[in-house]
JSON list of C-alpha atoms in Angstrom, two decimals:
[
{"chain": "A", "resi": 1, "resn": "MET", "atom": "CA", "xyz": [73.06, 59.23, 96.10]},
{"chain": "A", "resi": 2, "resn": "SER", "atom": "CA", "xyz": [74.06, 60.79, 92.80]},
{"chain": "A", "resi": 3, "resn": "THR", "atom": "CA", "xyz": [73.14, 64.24, 94.18]},
{"chain": "A", "resi": 4, "resn": "ALA", "atom": "CA", "xyz": [75.42, 63.66, 97.18]},
{"chain": "A", "resi": 5, "resn": "LYS", "atom": "CA", "xyz": [78.27, 62.63, 94.88]},
{"chain": "A", "resi": 6, "resn": "SER", "atom": "CA", "xyz": [77.72, 65.70, 92.72]},
{"chain": "A", "resi": 7, "resn": "THR", "atom": "CA", "xyz": [77.76, 67.98, 95.77]},
{"chain": "A", "resi": 8, "resn": "LYS", "atom": "CA", "xyz": [80.96, 66.37, 97.06]},
{"chain": "A", "resi": 9, "resn": "LYS", "atom": "CA", "xyz": [82.62, 66.83, 93.66]},
{"chain": "A", "resi": 10, "resn": "SER", "atom": "CA", "xyz": [81.50, 70.46, 93.53]},
{"chain": "A", "resi": 11, "resn": "MET", "atom": "CA", "xyz": [82.88, 71.15, 97.02]},
{"chain": "A", "resi": 12, "resn": "CYS", "atom": "CA", "xyz": [86.16, 69.45, 96.12]},
{"chain": "A", "resi": 13, "resn": "LEU", "atom": "CA", "xyz": [86.42, 71.49, 92.93]},
{"chain": "A", "resi": 14, "resn": "ASP", "atom": "CA", "xyz": [85.76, 74.80, 94.68]},
{"chain": "A", "resi": 15, "resn": "ASP", "atom": "CA", "xyz": [88.20, 74.00, 97.49]},
{"chain": "A", "resi": 16, "resn": "LEU", "atom": "CA", "xyz": [91.00, 72.99, 95.13]},
{"chain": "A", "resi": 17, "resn": "ARG", "atom": "CA", "xyz": [90.51, 76.19, 93.13]},
{"chain": "A", "resi": 18, "resn": "ARG", "atom": "CA", "xyz": [90.73, 78.22, 96.35]},
{"chain": "A", "resi": 19, "resn": "ARG", "atom": "CA", "xyz": [93.83, 76.36, 97.58]},
{"chain": "A", "resi": 20, "resn": "ILE", "atom": "CA", "xyz": [95.59, 76.89, 94.25]},
{"chain": "A", "resi": 21, "resn": "LEU", "atom": "CA", "xyz": [94.66, 80.58, 94.02]},
{"chain": "A", "resi": 22, "resn": "THR", "atom": "CA", "xyz": [95.84, 81.28, 97.57]},
{"chain": "A", "resi": 23, "resn": "GLN", "atom": "CA", "xyz": [99.03, 79.24, 97.01]},
{"chain": "A", "resi": 24, "resn": "GLU", "atom": "CA", "xyz": [98.20, 76.78, 99.77]},
{"chain": "A", "resi": 25, "resn": "LEU", "atom": "CA", "xyz": [98.99, 74.43, 96.89]},
{"chain": "A", "resi": 26, "resn": "GLU", "atom": "CA", "xyz": [102.11, 76.01, 95.45]},
{"chain": "A", "resi": 27, "resn": "PRO", "atom": "CA", "xyz": [102.77, 76.47, 91.73]},
{"chain": "A", "resi": 28, "resn": "GLY", "atom": "CA", "xyz": [104.52, 73.50, 90.17]},
{"chain": "A", "resi": 29, "resn": "ILE", "atom": "CA", "xyz": [103.84, 70.88, 92.85]},
{"chain": "A", "resi": 30, "resn": "TYR", "atom": "CA", "xyz": [102.37, 67.49, 91.95]},
{"chain": "A", "resi": 31, "resn": "LEU", "atom": "CA", "xyz": [99.11, 66.53, 93.64]},
{"chain": "A", "resi": 32, "resn": "ASP", "atom": "CA", "xyz": [98.92, 63.22, 95.48]},
{"chain": "A", "resi": 33, "resn": "GLU", "atom": "CA", "xyz": [95.68, 61.55, 94.40]},
{"chain": "A", "resi": 34, "resn": "ALA", "atom": "CA", "xyz": [95.63, 59.25, 97.43]},
{"chain": "A", "resi": 35, "resn": "GLN", "atom": "CA", "xyz": [95.88, 62.19, 99.82]},
{"chain": "A", "resi": 36, "resn": "LEU", "atom": "CA", "xyz": [93.23, 64.15, 97.92]},
{"chain": "A", "resi": 37, "resn": "ALA", "atom": "CA", "xyz": [90.87, 61.16, 97.85]},
{"chain": "A", "resi": 38, "resn": "GLU", "atom": "CA", "xyz": [91.25, 60.81, 101.63]},
{"chain": "A", "resi": 39, "resn": "ARG", "atom": "CA", "xyz": [90.87, 64.53, 102.31]},
{"chain": "A", "resi": 40, "resn": "TYR", "atom": "CA", "xyz": [87.70, 64.89, 100.25]},
{"chain": "A", "resi": 41, "resn": "GLU", "atom": "CA", "xyz": [86.36, 61.42, 101.03]},
{"chain": "A", "resi": 42, "resn": "MET", "atom": "CA", "xyz": [86.08, 60.53, 97.36]},
{"chain": "A", "resi": 43, "resn": "SER", "atom": "CA", "xyz": [87.00, 57.53, 95.24]},
{"chain": "A", "resi": 44, "resn": "ARG", "atom": "CA", "xyz": [89.56, 57.93, 92.45]},
{"chain": "A", "resi": 45, "resn": "PRO", "atom": "CA", "xyz": [87.14, 58.11, 89.46]},
{"chain": "A", "resi": 46, "resn": "PRO", "atom": "CA", "xyz": [85.19, 61.23, 90.60]},
{"chain": "A", "resi": 47, "resn": "LEU", "atom": "CA", "xyz": [88.42, 62.80, 91.85]},
{"chain": "A", "resi": 48, "resn": "ARG", "atom": "CA", "xyz": [89.95, 62.38, 88.40]},
{"chain": "A", "resi": 49, "resn": "GLU", "atom": "CA", "xyz": [86.88, 64.03, 86.90]},
{"chain": "A", "resi": 50, "resn": "VAL", "atom": "CA", "xyz": [87.56, 67.01, 89.16]},
{"chain": "A", "resi": 51, "resn": "LEU", "atom": "CA", "xyz": [91.23, 67.10, 88.13]},
{"chain": "A", "resi": 52, "resn": "ASN", "atom": "CA", "xyz": [90.23, 66.90, 84.45]},
{"chain": "A", "resi": 53, "resn": "GLN", "atom": "CA", "xyz": [87.97, 69.92, 84.92]},
{"chain": "A", "resi": 54, "resn": "LEU", "atom": "CA", "xyz": [90.72, 71.83, 86.71]},
{"chain": "A", "resi": 55, "resn": "ALA", "atom": "CA", "xyz": [93.03, 71.01, 83.81]},
{"chain": "A", "resi": 56, "resn": "GLY", "atom": "CA", "xyz": [90.45, 72.37, 81.38]},
{"chain": "A", "resi": 57, "resn": "GLU", "atom": "CA", "xyz": [90.37, 75.59, 83.42]},
{"chain": "A", "resi": 58, "resn": "ASP", "atom": "CA", "xyz": [94.21, 75.80, 83.49]},
{"chain": "A", "resi": 59, "resn": "TYR", "atom": "CA", "xyz": [94.54, 75.37, 87.25]},
{"chain": "A", "resi": 60, "resn": "VAL", "atom": "CA", "xyz": [96.54, 72.16, 86.78]},
{"chain": "A", "resi": 61, "resn": "ILE", "atom": "CA", "xyz": [98.46, 70.32, 84.07]},
{"chain": "A", "resi": 62, "resn": "LEU", "atom": "CA", "xyz": [97.91, 66.58, 83.64]},
{"chain": "A", "resi": 63, "resn": "HIS", "atom": "CA", "xyz": [101.04, 64.54, 82.91]},
{"chain": "A", "resi": 64, "resn": "LYS", "atom": "CA", "xyz": [100.94, 60.95, 81.74]},
{"chain": "A", "resi": 65, "resn": "ASN", "atom": "CA", "xyz": [102.22, 58.61, 84.47]},
{"chain": "A", "resi": 66, "resn": "ARG", "atom": "CA", "xyz": [102.89, 61.55, 86.81]},
{"chain": "A", "resi": 67, "resn": "GLY", "atom": "CA", "xyz": [99.43, 62.89, 87.56]},
{"chain": "A", "resi": 68, "resn": "ALA", "atom": "CA", "xyz": [98.25, 66.44, 88.10]},
{"chain": "A", "resi": 69, "resn": "GLN", "atom": "CA", "xyz": [100.67, 69.34, 88.56]},
{"chain": "A", "resi": 70, "resn": "VAL", "atom": "CA", "xyz": [99.57, 72.74, 89.84]},
{"chain": "A", "resi": 71, "resn": "ALA", "atom": "CA", "xyz": [100.10, 75.18, 86.97]},
{"chain": "A", "resi": 72, "resn": "PRO", "atom": "CA", "xyz": [103.70, 76.45, 87.28]},
{"chain": "A", "resi": 73, "resn": "MET", "atom": "CA", "xyz": [104.68, 80.13, 87.27]},
{"chain": "A", "resi": 74, "resn": "THR", "atom": "CA", "xyz": [107.91, 80.31, 85.28]},
{"chain": "A", "resi": 75, "resn": "HIS", "atom": "CA", "xyz": [109.90, 83.29, 84.09]},
{"chain": "A", "resi": 76, "resn": "LYS", "atom": "CA", "xyz": [108.26, 82.89, 80.68]},
{"chain": "A", "resi": 77, "resn": "THR", "atom": "CA", "xyz": [104.71, 82.72, 82.02]},
{"chain": "A", "resi": 78, "resn": "LEU", "atom": "CA", "xyz": [105.28, 85.77, 84.24]},
{"chain": "A", "resi": 79, "resn": "ARG", "atom": "CA", "xyz": [106.76, 87.72, 81.34]},
{"chain": "A", "resi": 80, "resn": "ASN", "atom": "CA", "xyz": [103.79, 86.84, 79.15]},
{"chain": "A", "resi": 81, "resn": "PHE", "atom": "CA", "xyz": [101.46, 87.71, 82.03]},
{"chain": "A", "resi": 82, "resn": "PHE", "atom": "CA", "xyz": [102.78, 91.27, 82.19]},
{"chain": "A", "resi": 83, "resn": "VAL", "atom": "CA", "xyz": [102.61, 91.63, 78.39]},
{"chain": "A", "resi": 84, "resn": "ALA", "atom": "CA", "xyz": [99.07, 90.30, 78.00]},
{"chain": "A", "resi": 85, "resn": "ALA", "atom": "CA", "xyz": [97.34, 91.70, 81.11]},
{"chain": "A", "resi": 86, "resn": "PRO", "atom": "CA", "xyz": [96.61, 95.28, 79.96]},
{"chain": "A", "resi": 87, "resn": "MET", "atom": "CA", "xyz": [95.35, 94.13, 76.56]},
{"chain": "A", "resi": 88, "resn": "ILE", "atom": "CA", "xyz": [93.02, 91.50, 77.99]},
{"chain": "A", "resi": 89, "resn": "TYR", "atom": "CA", "xyz": [91.68, 93.64, 80.84]},
{"chain": "A", "resi": 90, "resn": "ALA", "atom": "CA", "xyz": [90.97, 96.55, 78.49]},
{"chain": "A", "resi": 91, "resn": "ALA", "atom": "CA", "xyz": [89.22, 94.43, 75.86]},
{"chain": "A", "resi": 92, "resn": "VAL", "atom": "CA", "xyz": [87.09, 92.59, 78.44]},
{"chain": "A", "resi": 93, "resn": "SER", "atom": "CA", "xyz": [86.06, 95.82, 80.19]},
{"chain": "A", "resi": 94, "resn": "ARG", "atom": "CA", "xyz": [85.09, 97.45, 76.88]},
{"chain": "A", "resi": 95, "resn": "LEU", "atom": "CA", "xyz": [82.85, 94.52, 75.95]},
{"chain": "A", "resi": 96, "resn": "ALA", "atom": "CA", "xyz": [81.42, 94.32, 79.48]},
{"chain": "A", "resi": 97, "resn": "ALA", "atom": "CA", "xyz": [80.19, 97.91, 79.18]},
{"chain": "A", "resi": 98, "resn": "GLU", "atom": "CA", "xyz": [78.47, 96.98, 75.93]},
{"chain": "A", "resi": 99, "resn": "HIS", "atom": "CA", "xyz": [76.83, 93.72, 77.05]},
{"chain": "A", "resi": 100, "resn": "ALA", "atom": "CA", "xyz": [76.35, 93.72, 80.86]},
{"chain": "A", "resi": 101, "resn": "THR", "atom": "CA", "xyz": [72.94, 92.71, 82.19]},
{"chain": "A", "resi": 102, "resn": "PRO", "atom": "CA", "xyz": [71.32, 94.22, 85.32]},
{"chain": "A", "resi": 103, "resn": "ASN", "atom": "CA", "xyz": [71.73, 90.91, 87.15]},
{"chain": "A", "resi": 104, "resn": "GLN", "atom": "CA", "xyz": [75.44, 90.79, 86.34]},
{"chain": "A", "resi": 105, "resn": "ILE", "atom": "CA", "xyz": [75.90, 94.37, 87.51]},
{"chain": "A", "resi": 106, "resn": "MET", "atom": "CA", "xyz": [74.21, 93.50, 90.80]},
{"chain": "A", "resi": 107, "resn": "ARG", "atom": "CA", "xyz": [76.58, 90.53, 91.25]},
{"chain": "A", "resi": 108, "resn": "LEU", "atom": "CA", "xyz": [79.53, 92.82, 90.49]},
{"chain": "A", "resi": 109, "resn": "LYS", "atom": "CA", "xyz": [78.38, 95.25, 93.19]},
{"chain": "A", "resi": 110, "resn": "ASP", "atom": "CA", "xyz": [78.06, 92.39, 95.68]},
{"chain": "A", "resi": 111, "resn": "ALA", "atom": "CA", "xyz": [81.61, 91.25, 94.88]},
{"chain": "A", "resi": 112, "resn": "GLN", "atom": "CA", "xyz": [82.84, 94.79, 95.41]},
{"chain": "A", "resi": 113, "resn": "LEU", "atom": "CA", "xyz": [81.24, 94.95, 98.86]},
{"chain": "A", "resi": 114, "resn": "LEU", "atom": "CA", "xyz": [83.08, 91.76, 99.82]},
{"chain": "A", "resi": 115, "resn": "PHE", "atom": "CA", "xyz": [86.33, 93.12, 98.33]},
{"chain": "A", "resi": 116, "resn": "ARG", "atom": "CA", "xyz": [86.12, 96.25, 100.48]},
{"chain": "A", "resi": 117, "resn": "ALA", "atom": "CA", "xyz": [85.28, 94.18, 103.55]},
{"chain": "A", "resi": 118, "resn": "SER", "atom": "CA", "xyz": [88.39, 92.04, 103.03]},
{"chain": "A", "resi": 119, "resn": "ILE", "atom": "CA", "xyz": [90.55, 95.19, 102.85]},
{"chain": "A", "resi": 120, "resn": "ARG", "atom": "CA", "xyz": [89.08, 96.51, 106.09]},
{"chain": "A", "resi": 121, "resn": "GLU", "atom": "CA", "xyz": [89.71, 93.19, 107.81]},
{"chain": "A", "resi": 122, "resn": "GLY", "atom": "CA", "xyz": [93.26, 92.86, 106.45]},
{"chain": "A", "resi": 123, "resn": "ASP", "atom": "CA", "xyz": [92.48, 89.42, 105.02]},
{"chain": "A", "resi": 124, "resn": "ALA", "atom": "CA", "xyz": [95.03, 88.86, 102.24]},
{"chain": "A", "resi": 125, "resn": "ALA", "atom": "CA", "xyz": [93.51, 85.62, 100.94]},
{"chain": "A", "resi": 126, "resn": "GLU", "atom": "CA", "xyz": [89.97, 86.94, 100.86]},
{"chain": "A", "resi": 127, "resn": "ARG", "atom": "CA", "xyz": [91.12, 90.16, 99.20]},
{"chain": "A", "resi": 128, "resn": "ALA", "atom": "CA", "xyz": [92.83, 88.21, 96.44]},
{"chain": "A", "resi": 129, "resn": "LEU", "atom": "CA", "xyz": [89.84, 85.91, 95.97]},
{"chain": "A", "resi": 130, "resn": "MET", "atom": "CA", "xyz": [87.30, 88.74, 95.90]},
{"chain": "A", "resi": 131, "resn": "ASN", "atom": "CA", "xyz": [89.41, 90.66, 93.40]},
{"chain": "A", "resi": 132, "resn": "GLN", "atom": "CA", "xyz": [89.48, 87.52, 91.26]},
{"chain": "A", "resi": 133, "resn": "ARG", "atom": "CA", "xyz": [85.70, 87.19, 91.52]},
{"chain": "A", "resi": 134, "resn": "PHE", "atom": "CA", "xyz": [85.19, 90.86, 90.63]},
{"chain": "A", "resi": 135, "resn": "HIS", "atom": "CA", "xyz": [87.18, 90.58, 87.40]},
{"chain": "A", "resi": 136, "resn": "ALA", "atom": "CA", "xyz": [85.75, 87.14, 86.57]},
{"chain": "A", "resi": 137, "resn": "ILE", "atom": "CA", "xyz": [82.24, 88.63, 86.61]},
{"chain": "A", "resi": 138, "resn": "ILE", "atom": "CA", "xyz": [83.41, 91.35, 84.23]},
{"chain": "A", "resi": 139, "resn": "GLY", "atom": "CA", "xyz": [84.64, 88.54, 82.00]},
{"chain": "A", "resi": 140, "resn": "GLU", "atom": "CA", "xyz": [81.19, 86.95, 82.06]},
{"chain": "A", "resi": 141, "resn": "MET", "atom": "CA", "xyz": [79.69, 90.31, 81.10]},
{"chain": "A", "resi": 142, "resn": "ALA", "atom": "CA", "xyz": [81.97, 90.53, 78.06]},
{"chain": "A", "resi": 143, "resn": "ASP", "atom": "CA", "xyz": [80.37, 87.33, 76.73]},
{"chain": "A", "resi": 144, "resn": "ASN", "atom": "CA", "xyz": [83.22, 86.53, 74.35]},
{"chain": "A", "resi": 145, "resn": "GLU", "atom": "CA", "xyz": [84.25, 82.89, 73.95]},
{"chain": "A", "resi": 146, "resn": "TYR", "atom": "CA", "xyz": [87.72, 83.86, 72.70]},
{"chain": "A", "resi": 147, "resn": "LEU", "atom": "CA", "xyz": [88.63, 86.32, 75.45]},
{"chain": "A", "resi": 148, "resn": "LEU", "atom": "CA", "xyz": [87.12, 84.51, 78.43]},
{"chain": "A", "resi": 149, "resn": "PRO", "atom": "CA", "xyz": [89.61, 81.57, 78.53]},
{"chain": "A", "resi": 150, "resn": "SER", "atom": "CA", "xyz": [92.50, 84.04, 78.35]},
{"chain": "A", "resi": 151, "resn": "LEU", "atom": "CA", "xyz": [91.03, 86.12, 81.17]},
{"chain": "A", "resi": 152, "resn": "ARG", "atom": "CA", "xyz": [90.50, 83.05, 83.35]},
{"chain": "A", "resi": 153, "resn": "ARG", "atom": "CA", "xyz": [94.13, 82.00, 82.88]},
{"chain": "A", "resi": 154, "resn": "LEU", "atom": "CA", "xyz": [95.30, 85.55, 83.56]},
{"chain": "A", "resi": 155, "resn": "LEU", "atom": "CA", "xyz": [93.28, 85.78, 86.77]},
{"chain": "A", "resi": 156, "resn": "ILE", "atom": "CA", "xyz": [94.75, 82.54, 88.12]},
{"chain": "A", "resi": 157, "resn": "ASP", "atom": "CA", "xyz": [98.27, 83.95, 88.01]},
{"chain": "A", "resi": 158, "resn": "HIS", "atom": "CA", "xyz": [97.22, 87.48, 88.98]},
{"chain": "A", "resi": 159, "resn": "THR", "atom": "CA", "xyz": [95.57, 86.09, 92.11]},
{"chain": "A", "resi": 160, "resn": "ARG", "atom": "CA", "xyz": [98.56, 83.89, 92.96]},
{"chain": "A", "resi": 161, "resn": "ILE", "atom": "CA", "xyz": [100.96, 86.80, 92.43]},
{"chain": "A", "resi": 162, "resn": "GLY", "atom": "CA", "xyz": [98.77, 88.91, 94.69]},
{"chain": "A", "resi": 163, "resn": "MET", "atom": "CA", "xyz": [99.05, 86.26, 97.39]},
{"chain": "A", "resi": 164, "resn": "THR", "atom": "CA", "xyz": [102.84, 86.23, 97.00]},
{"chain": "A", "resi": 165, "resn": "PHE", "atom": "CA", "xyz": [103.38, 89.96, 97.32]},
{"chain": "A", "resi": 166, "resn": "TYR", "atom": "CA", "xyz": [100.40, 91.38, 99.20]},
{"chain": "A", "resi": 167, "resn": "ASN", "atom": "CA", "xyz": [100.99, 92.16, 102.86]},
{"chain": "A", "resi": 168, "resn": "PRO", "atom": "CA", "xyz": [98.17, 93.89, 104.78]},
{"chain": "A", "resi": 169, "resn": "ARG", "atom": "CA", "xyz": [100.72, 95.30, 107.25]},
{"chain": "A", "resi": 170, "resn": "HIS", "atom": "CA", "xyz": [102.57, 97.20, 104.53]},
{"chain": "A", "resi": 171, "resn": "VAL", "atom": "CA", "xyz": [101.47, 100.71, 105.50]},
{"chain": "A", "resi": 172, "resn": "ALA", "atom": "CA", "xyz": [103.06, 102.39, 102.48]},
{"chain": "A", "resi": 173, "resn": "LEU", "atom": "CA", "xyz": [100.67, 100.56, 100.14]},
{"chain": "A", "resi": 174, "resn": "ALA", "atom": "CA", "xyz": [97.48, 101.23, 102.12]},
{"chain": "A", "resi": 175, "resn": "ALA", "atom": "CA", "xyz": [96.72, 104.24, 99.93]},
{"chain": "A", "resi": 176, "resn": "GLN", "atom": "CA", "xyz": [97.10, 102.14, 96.80]},
{"chain": "A", "resi": 177, "resn": "ARG", "atom": "CA", "xyz": [94.65, 99.58, 98.13]},
{"chain": "A", "resi": 178, "resn": "ASP", "atom": "CA", "xyz": [92.12, 102.35, 98.72]},
{"chain": "A", "resi": 179, "resn": "VAL", "atom": "CA", "xyz": [92.66, 103.68, 95.19]},
{"chain": "A", "resi": 180, "resn": "ALA", "atom": "CA", "xyz": [92.16, 100.17, 93.78]},
{"chain": "A", "resi": 181, "resn": "ALA", "atom": "CA", "xyz": [88.85, 99.84, 95.65]},
{"chain": "A", "resi": 182, "resn": "ASP", "atom": "CA", "xyz": [87.74, 103.27, 94.42]},
{"chain": "A", "resi": 183, "resn": "GLN", "atom": "CA", "xyz": [88.64, 102.29, 90.86]},
{"chain": "A", "resi": 184, "resn": "HIS", "atom": "CA", "xyz": [86.45, 99.20, 91.21]},
{"chain": "A", "resi": 185, "resn": "ASP", "atom": "CA", "xyz": [83.53, 101.48, 92.09]},
{"chain": "A", "resi": 186, "resn": "THR", "atom": "CA", "xyz": [84.18, 103.66, 89.05]},
{"chain": "A", "resi": 187, "resn": "ILE", "atom": "CA", "xyz": [84.50, 100.62, 86.79]},
{"chain": "A", "resi": 188, "resn": "ILE", "atom": "CA", "xyz": [81.04, 99.51, 87.95]},
{"chain": "A", "resi": 189, "resn": "GLU", "atom": "CA", "xyz": [79.63, 102.97, 87.20]},
{"chain": "A", "resi": 190, "resn": "LEU", "atom": "CA", "xyz": [81.13, 103.04, 83.71]},
{"chain": "A", "resi": 191, "resn": "ILE", "atom": "CA", "xyz": [79.91, 99.55, 82.88]},
{"chain": "A", "resi": 192, "resn": "GLU", "atom": "CA", "xyz": [76.44, 100.39, 84.18]},
{"chain": "A", "resi": 193, "resn": "ALA", "atom": "CA", "xyz": [76.46, 103.56, 82.06]},
{"chain": "A", "resi": 194, "resn": "GLY", "atom": "CA", "xyz": [77.60, 101.63, 78.98]},
{"chain": "A", "resi": 195, "resn": "ASP", "atom": "CA", "xyz": [80.70, 103.83, 78.60]},
{"chain": "A", "resi": 196, "resn": "ALA", "atom": "CA", "xyz": [82.92, 101.30, 76.81]},
{"chain": "A", "resi": 197, "resn": "GLU", "atom": "CA", "xyz": [85.90, 103.53, 76.02]},
{"chain": "A", "resi": 198, "resn": "ARG", "atom": "CA", "xyz": [86.30, 104.98, 79.49]},
{"chain": "A", "resi": 199, "resn": "ALA", "atom": "CA", "xyz": [85.83, 101.53, 81.02]},
{"chain": "A", "resi": 200, "resn": "ALA", "atom": "CA", "xyz": [88.68, 100.22, 78.86]},
{"chain": "A", "resi": 201, "resn": "ASP", "atom": "CA", "xyz": [90.91, 103.19, 79.75]},
{"chain": "A", "resi": 202, "resn": "LEU", "atom": "CA", "xyz": [90.26, 102.75, 83.46]},
{"chain": "A", "resi": 203, "resn": "ALA", "atom": "CA", "xyz": [90.95, 99.01, 83.20]},
{"chain": "A", "resi": 204, "resn": "ILE", "atom": "CA", "xyz": [94.45, 99.86, 81.97]},
{"chain": "A", "resi": 205, "resn": "ALA", "atom": "CA", "xyz": [94.95, 102.42, 84.75]},
{"chain": "A", "resi": 206, "resn": "HIS", "atom": "CA", "xyz": [93.73, 99.82, 87.25]},
{"chain": "A", "resi": 207, "resn": "TRP", "atom": "CA", "xyz": [96.23, 97.30, 85.89]},
{"chain": "A", "resi": 208, "resn": "GLU", "atom": "CA", "xyz": [99.06, 99.85, 86.14]},
{"chain": "A", "resi": 209, "resn": "LEU", "atom": "CA", "xyz": [98.23, 100.36, 89.80]},
{"chain": "A", "resi": 210, "resn": "SER", "atom": "CA", "xyz": [98.38, 96.61, 90.37]},
{"chain": "A", "resi": 211, "resn": "ARG", "atom": "CA", "xyz": [101.65, 96.34, 88.47]},
{"chain": "A", "resi": 212, "resn": "ALA", "atom": "CA", "xyz": [103.16, 99.13, 90.57]},
{"chain": "A", "resi": 213, "resn": "GLU", "atom": "CA", "xyz": [102.07, 97.36, 93.76]},
{"chain": "A", "resi": 214, "resn": "ILE", "atom": "CA", "xyz": [103.74, 94.14, 92.62]},
{"chain": "A", "resi": 215, "resn": "GLU", "atom": "CA", "xyz": [106.94, 95.98, 91.70]},
{"chain": "A", "resi": 216, "resn": "ALA", "atom": "CA", "xyz": [107.00, 97.67, 95.10]},
{"chain": "A", "resi": 217, "resn": "PHE", "atom": "CA", "xyz": [107.11, 94.26, 96.78]},
{"chain": "A", "resi": 218, "resn": "VAL", "atom": "CA", "xyz": [109.81, 92.77, 94.57]},
{"chain": "A", "resi": 219, "resn": "THR", "atom": "CA", "xyz": [112.04, 95.83, 94.99]},
{"chain": "A", "resi": 220, "resn": "PRO", "atom": "CA", "xyz": [113.36, 95.84, 98.57]},
{"chain": "A", "resi": 221, "resn": "GLN", "atom": "CA", "xyz": [113.66, 99.09, 100.48]},
{"chain": "A", "resi": 222, "resn": "GLY", "atom": "CA", "xyz": [117.14, 100.26, 101.35]},
{"chain": "A", "resi": 223, "resn": "MET", "atom": "CA", "xyz": [118.23, 99.91, 104.95]},
{"chain": "A", "resi": 224, "resn": "GLN", "atom": "CA", "xyz": [118.59, 103.18, 106.80]},
{"chain": "A", "resi": 225, "resn": "TYR", "atom": "CA", "xyz": [121.40, 102.77, 109.33]},
{"chain": "A", "resi": 226, "resn": "PRO", "atom": "CA", "xyz": [123.77, 105.49, 110.58]},
{"chain": "A", "resi": 227, "resn": "LEU", "atom": "CA", "xyz": [127.26, 104.68, 109.30]},
{"chain": "A", "resi": 228, "resn": "GLY", "atom": "CA", "xyz": [129.17, 106.90, 111.72]},
{"chain": "A", "resi": 229, "resn": "GLU", "atom": "CA", "xyz": [132.13, 109.12, 110.89]},
{"chain": "A", "resi": 230, "resn": "ALA", "atom": "CA", "xyz": [134.87, 108.10, 108.50]},
{"chain": "A", "resi": 231, "resn": "PRO", "atom": "CA", "xyz": [137.99, 106.81, 110.37]},
{"chain": "A", "resi": 232, "resn": "ALA", "atom": "CA", "xyz": [140.21, 109.65, 109.09]},
{"chain": "A", "resi": 233, "resn": "LYS", "atom": "CA", "xyz": [137.71, 112.29, 110.23]},
{"chain": "A", "resi": 234, "resn": "ALA", "atom": "CA", "xyz": [137.39, 110.68, 113.64]},
{"chain": "A", "resi": 235, "resn": "ARG", "atom": "CA", "xyz": [141.15, 110.85, 114.17]}
]
């Protein structure tokens, strides 16, 4: 019985992470414990254990008398996200190249195969989740208890931002998606070769590509409509 309860809690935890990362549960909303308990067929005590774990991982914030709130994305958090991202990604990639194990490298390659498959299939949610998994594994490789919590928090918002702005039908960004996938392959090669400096440099270049993709979505294209002749000229 305890094994069944543990499995149910694990499935609930994984599903809530996925729903938050894909913005099915939007930033800032409060979670209804009664609805969650019904959805996952769980009593309140194990559900609260799940929510406590999600709070420890920065997916939600627990408020006294108000319950669990999906981690908001405010102007301040987004500003800090853009400031911190290149520093964290570079540091983690450098350490990953120094400490990665063969088993971790194999897992990274598997994540990359799934990332490329999601691009081919035009699956925005899966692309965002596989990108998150790819960089999370690099974080595990780094094996640094100070950097890993920062990376996990960064990846939550990076994945949610990707879900907000990524559109598989946006033809103009198809080339950038291919470049990003190619960069993943090179990152794997550099980590496998133990080339810490080049891995860190490429991590920054990879971040810049992601930043440019985000900026392309928040900056609307101008409308191209013929305006006709000026009235004076027409007369």
